[in-house]
Amino acid sequence: MSDRIADVWGARTPHAKDTPWPVRVDTHLDASVAAEDVDRWVQSACVLCSNGCGCDIAVKDGRMVGIRGRAADVVNHGRLGPKGLYGSWQWSRTDRLTRPLVRDGGELVECDWDTAMGRIVERSRQLLATDAGALSHAFYTSGQLFLEEYYTLGVMGKAGVGTPHMDGNTRLCTATAAAALKESFGSDGQPGSYSDIEATDAVFLFGHNMAETQTVLWMRVLDRIHGPNPPRTVAVDPRTTKVAEAARATGGVHLAPLAGTNQALVNALTREVVHNGWLDEDYIAAHTLGFDELKAVVEPYTPEHAAAICQVPAADIRRAAEIFGTSERVLSTVLQGFFQSHQATAASCGVNNLHLLRGMLGRPGCGILQMNGQPTAQNTRECGADGDLPGFRNWDNPDHVRQLADLWNVDPMTIPHWAPPTHSMQIWRYCEQGSIGLLWISGTNPAVSLPELPRIREILRRDSLFTIVQDGFLTETARLADVVLPAALWGEKQGTFTNVDRTVHLSEQAVEPPGDARSDLDIWLDYARRMDFRDKDGAPLIKWSNPQEAFEAWKECTRGRLVDYTGLSHDRLRGGSGIPWPVNDKAPEGTQRLYADADFPTRPEDCETYGHDLLTGGVLSAQEYRARNPDGRAFLKAAPYVPPPENTSEEYPFLLTTGRTVYHLHTRTKTGRSRPLRRAAPGMWVELSVSDAARLGVREGDLVRLESPRGALQAPARIGRGRDGVVFAPFHYGYWDEPGTDGAVPGGSPRAANELTITEWDPVSKQPLYKTGAVRVTKIADAAGPSPAPTTTASAPADPDSVPPTAGGPDADVREHPDATEPPQPARQAEASPEQSGSKATTSATGTKG
Ligand SMILES: Nc1nc2c(c(=O)[nH]1)N[C@H]1C(S)=C(S)[C@@H](COP(=O)(O)OP(=O)(O)OC[C@H]3O[C@@H](n4cnc5c(=O)[nH]c(N)nc54)[C@H](O)[C@@H]3O)O[C@H]1N2
Ligand SMILES: Nc1nc2c(c(=O)[nH]1)N[C@H]1C(S)=C(S)[C@@H](COP(=O)(O)OP(=O)(O)OC[C@H]3O[C@@H](n4cnc5c(=O)[nH]c(N)nc54)[C@H](O)[C@@H]3O)O[C@H]1N2
Ligand code: SF4
Ligand SMILES: [Mo]
């Protein structure tokens, strides 16, 4: 048995380049349950990050009691990480919402569904009858529901209500991934594949702490690093993450730029690649546009110039560029260190540029992973629940709008497309101004996760705003709502979702939802029925009534698009492995890599956007776009570096950056209810560098106060391994489990990172700037003990002996078995579900899609 709190990544299974990643099956069962007592194993995939690990849920007596990885799955080859093992079902027996709540006399009181839905429909009709019409309604959803739910929301919101005010928390998460892919290649859609790890010579992680945030993907990288001919690793991160440690160990580079300076760094890397002639000139000439302009923009960014801006050694920039320029195959990943900053789209396009310049795209080992974060964020984007048009269609292209109008049998004018869809930061602004009167929040907890929380709480408390919150728990946000709807969660409903490398999984219903809780799909179908949304011929607008029918409807929406699901079905996804789209007649087994033929969806009739100016966010017109005649070529887009909107000053001398720890997901509604995970990271902390702490007279565990122009928080300090001048704070800790608070309002001591963050966003993707802001730090009190920060990860103390190591207890036992042999199964299970016996399964998962 292993303890995967202490040993986050488990035992190594090293292997050589271009050989398959070995299988290792990870299983964790409730301590009170023996493997032979499990009644059923039900197929699913983990929804605690974007990696999308295939898994089976153990069910006993109608309850979820355990989990194991699926050996046959291309994504994880049987492995699971700490969140998947300890956070996937453990919350299901706790304080769930079981009945709808409505606000009466200021209090939230329990009621039945008719009462709750009745109130919603009454308010909805009232507002739709005002002059504001559909503009009075906004939907703010998630990256954690299922595809079928998003598509239903998308159709209902666009062709039923008819509002352009729809977005996901994906705006905070991976709006930049989508934006960068659209700007460079014409459409959203990940070019690369996880299997590029097996084939690559160098891995570049741009602002991505993969070791903690996609732990199973990091196991995949580690197994190459520990094998023969390991890839060199380059980490771009102001903290000494495990990724940064690997960079040093593999002869790569750890670049630790000042927060907010990525664009200068990327420009310098690009300039070095150009000046040294590390270029695929034929590829550039045949398949790209914009090379001359790119060269001109990056020219001033000598390594020395960038080094001065980023405060990193110029030699390290040269060395990183050389690794990129001289490795035969490079795999790049990009995430929040890039996405949540003021030049997010520009810097992320910069990574696409580097790959295009070297013609490193669409071949094994040469992937780009503009990462997702949430497990189903890809589907939010695909289905249009983020406001985009479903199927990666272009709101500015009348033909695309007409395709949807025909499919849904509605007038094109009912589909809002007269202006860009409203992004979530603007939706909150309209709520603040009062023009939006109904805000329907599903699967997200903005009272903890949005920037500048004092403002968000104030908006949610307004009488002029009727808020509906749909969640499995009474979150900080739910406590401020007018109606709370109890949602069925993962394992309690059926649906599909798609991970970073386009792999689609089916998640089956394993158990009944608690009490009266319903799936998001059923809730929206009920609303659509009650509102009586109709098509042109008077038939019901939404023509499906369960997940399978919704999936079939979605397939039609994708026909002929890059994001083609027509070859998939729920049944096709049972058994074996998840399958990467596009899946169609041409690619019945799915598609591992896009753009192998270097033919990009940039033709005006194909593309998802006509593009933006990366510096200002200015929208390019259809005419301007056509004039460039992209004709299937990719765009090399560039921008100069500009400083972040808020920089350090005498009053606020430190840069604040925020992020994650391996043991918690976001606002902890699930992971905070798991004993092993809660114990591993029980409370808020902030990280200071050794010399910053010394200057402030702060020692390990001392209580410090962080203040920004927007708010303050107090937390014990970890004397960590970050760079000087940058303070790091995790954003996981809201108030639902804080004694002395009412869940949303700090009683005595505010502790959420977003009390401090700024309401600003990237001009192109509109993603907020969680990674840059200015704060001051003051010591409040001496330590009562070490800070609660884990020692196993990037938050490890600079002095390893100063703090006891983080470890799990007896309830953290995990079985890792090195081959596909499953633990003993009771006979009745084999009869009940033949697909579990492996009839469709292949264990050499890398081979299945090759
Ligand atoms: N354990 C865990 N895993 C998760 C999640 C979780 O909450 N917990 N959430 C999931 C989701 S939704 C997401 S979006 C992903 C996020 O995954 P990541 O992006 O990997 O996570 P973060 O910690 O937000 O940020 C990554 C790194 O960016 C660095 N950084 C900060 N500022 C800068 C900067 O200016 N430049 C550069 N280059 N780097 C900077 C931080 O030091 C941090 O180590 O994780 C997913 N996986
Ligand atoms: N300072 C700072 N802030 C950040 C970030 C950062 O790096 N720094 N990262 C940002 C990012 S990348 C993200 S993704 C966001 C995440 O922010 P949130 O989305 O607000 O965080 P979660 O805690 O994941 O909230 C998801 C909610 O959905 C509920 N839920 C789960 N499954 C279901 C379901 O099936 N149906 C329904 N109805 N509800 C469900 C959960 O109980 C939970 O309350 O935070 C953002 N905020
Ligand atoms: S890596 Fe992500 S998907 Fe896989 S087990 Fe961990 S949290 Fe779940
Ligand atoms: Mo995210």
Short mmCIF file of C-alpha atoms and ligand atoms in Angstrom, two decimals, residues 48-49 83 173 207-210 212-214 236-239 241 257-260 262 335-338 340 373-374 657-666 728 732 771, ligand 1:
data_model
loop_
_atom_site.label_atom_id
_atom_site.label_comp_id
_atom_site.label_asym_id
_atom_site.label_seq_id
_atom_site.Cartn_x
_atom_site.Cartn_y
_atom_site.Cartn_z
CA LEU A 48 -11.26 17.11 -10.53
CA CYS A 49 -9.07 18.54 -13.27
CA LYS A 83 -7.58 14.45 -5.79
CA CYS A 173 -9.84 29.45 -16.41
CA GLY A 207 3.38 29.13 -16.23
CA HIS A 208 2.17 25.57 -15.60
CA ASN A 209 2.71 23.75 -12.32
CA MET A 210 1.78 20.42 -13.88
CA GLU A 212 0.40 19.72 -8.77
CA THR A 213 -2.37 20.56 -11.18
CA GLN A 214 -2.35 17.61 -13.60
CA VAL A 236 8.83 29.21 -16.59
CA ASP A 237 7.52 29.98 -13.12
CA PRO A 238 8.47 32.47 -10.39
CA ARG A 239 8.29 29.67 -7.79
CA THR A 241 7.85 24.08 -8.22
CA PRO A 257 10.40 35.79 -14.26
CA LEU A 258 8.85 38.54 -12.20
CA ALA A 259 5.11 37.99 -12.27
CA GLY A 260 3.56 39.81 -15.22
CA ASN A 262 5.93 36.75 -19.70
CA LEU A 335 -1.40 27.45 -18.29
CA GLN A 336 -2.36 30.00 -15.67
CA GLY A 337 1.03 31.65 -15.14
CA PHE A 338 0.48 32.82 -18.72
CA GLN A 340 -4.15 34.90 -15.96
CA GLY A 373 -7.94 23.50 -16.08
CA GLN A 374 -11.43 22.32 -15.30
CA THR A 657 0.51 36.03 -7.43
CA THR A 658 -2.05 33.34 -6.60
CA GLY A 659 -2.66 29.73 -7.50
CA ARG A 660 -3.07 26.18 -6.28
CA THR A 661 -1.82 23.35 -4.16
CA VAL A 662 -2.01 19.72 -5.18
CA TYR A 663 -4.42 18.73 -2.40
CA HIS A 664 -7.34 21.05 -3.10
CA LEU A 665 -9.62 21.88 -5.97
CA HIS A 666 -10.55 25.55 -6.09
CA PHE A 728 2.24 33.68 -3.45
CA HIS A 732 -8.72 27.75 -2.11
CA LYS A 771 -1.37 36.45 -11.33
N1 LIG B 1 -4.56 20.37 -7.31
C1 LIG B 1 -5.26 21.12 -8.15
N2 LIG B 1 -5.22 20.85 -9.47
C2 LIG B 1 -5.93 21.61 -10.31
C3 LIG B 1 -6.78 22.64 -9.85
C4 LIG B 1 -6.83 22.90 -8.46
O1 LIG B 1 -7.54 23.79 -7.97
N3 LIG B 1 -6.05 22.11 -7.65
N4 LIG B 1 -7.50 23.39 -10.73
C5 LIG B 1 -7.58 22.99 -12.11
C6 LIG B 1 -7.81 24.20 -12.90
S1 LIG B 1 -9.40 24.74 -13.09
C7 LIG B 1 -6.80 24.88 -13.49
S2 LIG B 1 -7.15 26.27 -14.39
C8 LIG B 1 -5.43 24.38 -13.47
C9 LIG B 1 -4.38 25.47 -13.18
O2 LIG B 1 -3.13 24.89 -13.19
P1 LIG B 1 -1.80 25.77 -13.10
O3 LIG B 1 -1.81 26.88 -14.06
O4 LIG B 1 -0.65 24.84 -13.17
O5 LIG B 1 -1.94 26.32 -11.58
P2 LIG B 1 -1.67 27.72 -10.85
O6 LIG B 1 -1.19 27.36 -9.50
O7 LIG B 1 -2.85 28.59 -10.93
O8 LIG B 1 -0.53 28.48 -11.65
C10 LIG B 1 0.59 27.84 -12.18
C11 LIG B 1 1.87 28.53 -11.84
O9 LIG B 1 1.91 29.84 -12.37
C12 LIG B 1 2.95 30.49 -11.67
N5 LIG B 1 2.93 31.92 -11.96
C13 LIG B 1 2.39 32.90 -11.23
N6 LIG B 1 2.57 34.09 -11.82
C14 LIG B 1 3.27 33.86 -12.97
C15 LIG B 1 3.78 34.69 -14.01
O10 LIG B 1 3.61 35.90 -14.04
N7 LIG B 1 4.47 34.08 -15.00
C16 LIG B 1 4.67 32.73 -15.02
N8 LIG B 1 5.34 32.21 -16.03
N9 LIG B 1 4.20 31.93 -14.04
C17 LIG B 1 3.51 32.48 -13.04
C18 LIG B 1 2.64 30.13 -10.24
O11 LIG B 1 3.80 30.26 -9.44
C19 LIG B 1 2.13 28.70 -10.36
O12 LIG B 1 3.10 27.76 -9.93
O13 LIG B 1 -5.28 23.38 -12.49
C20 LIG B 1 -6.27 22.36 -12.56
N10 LIG B 1 -5.83 21.36 -11.64
#
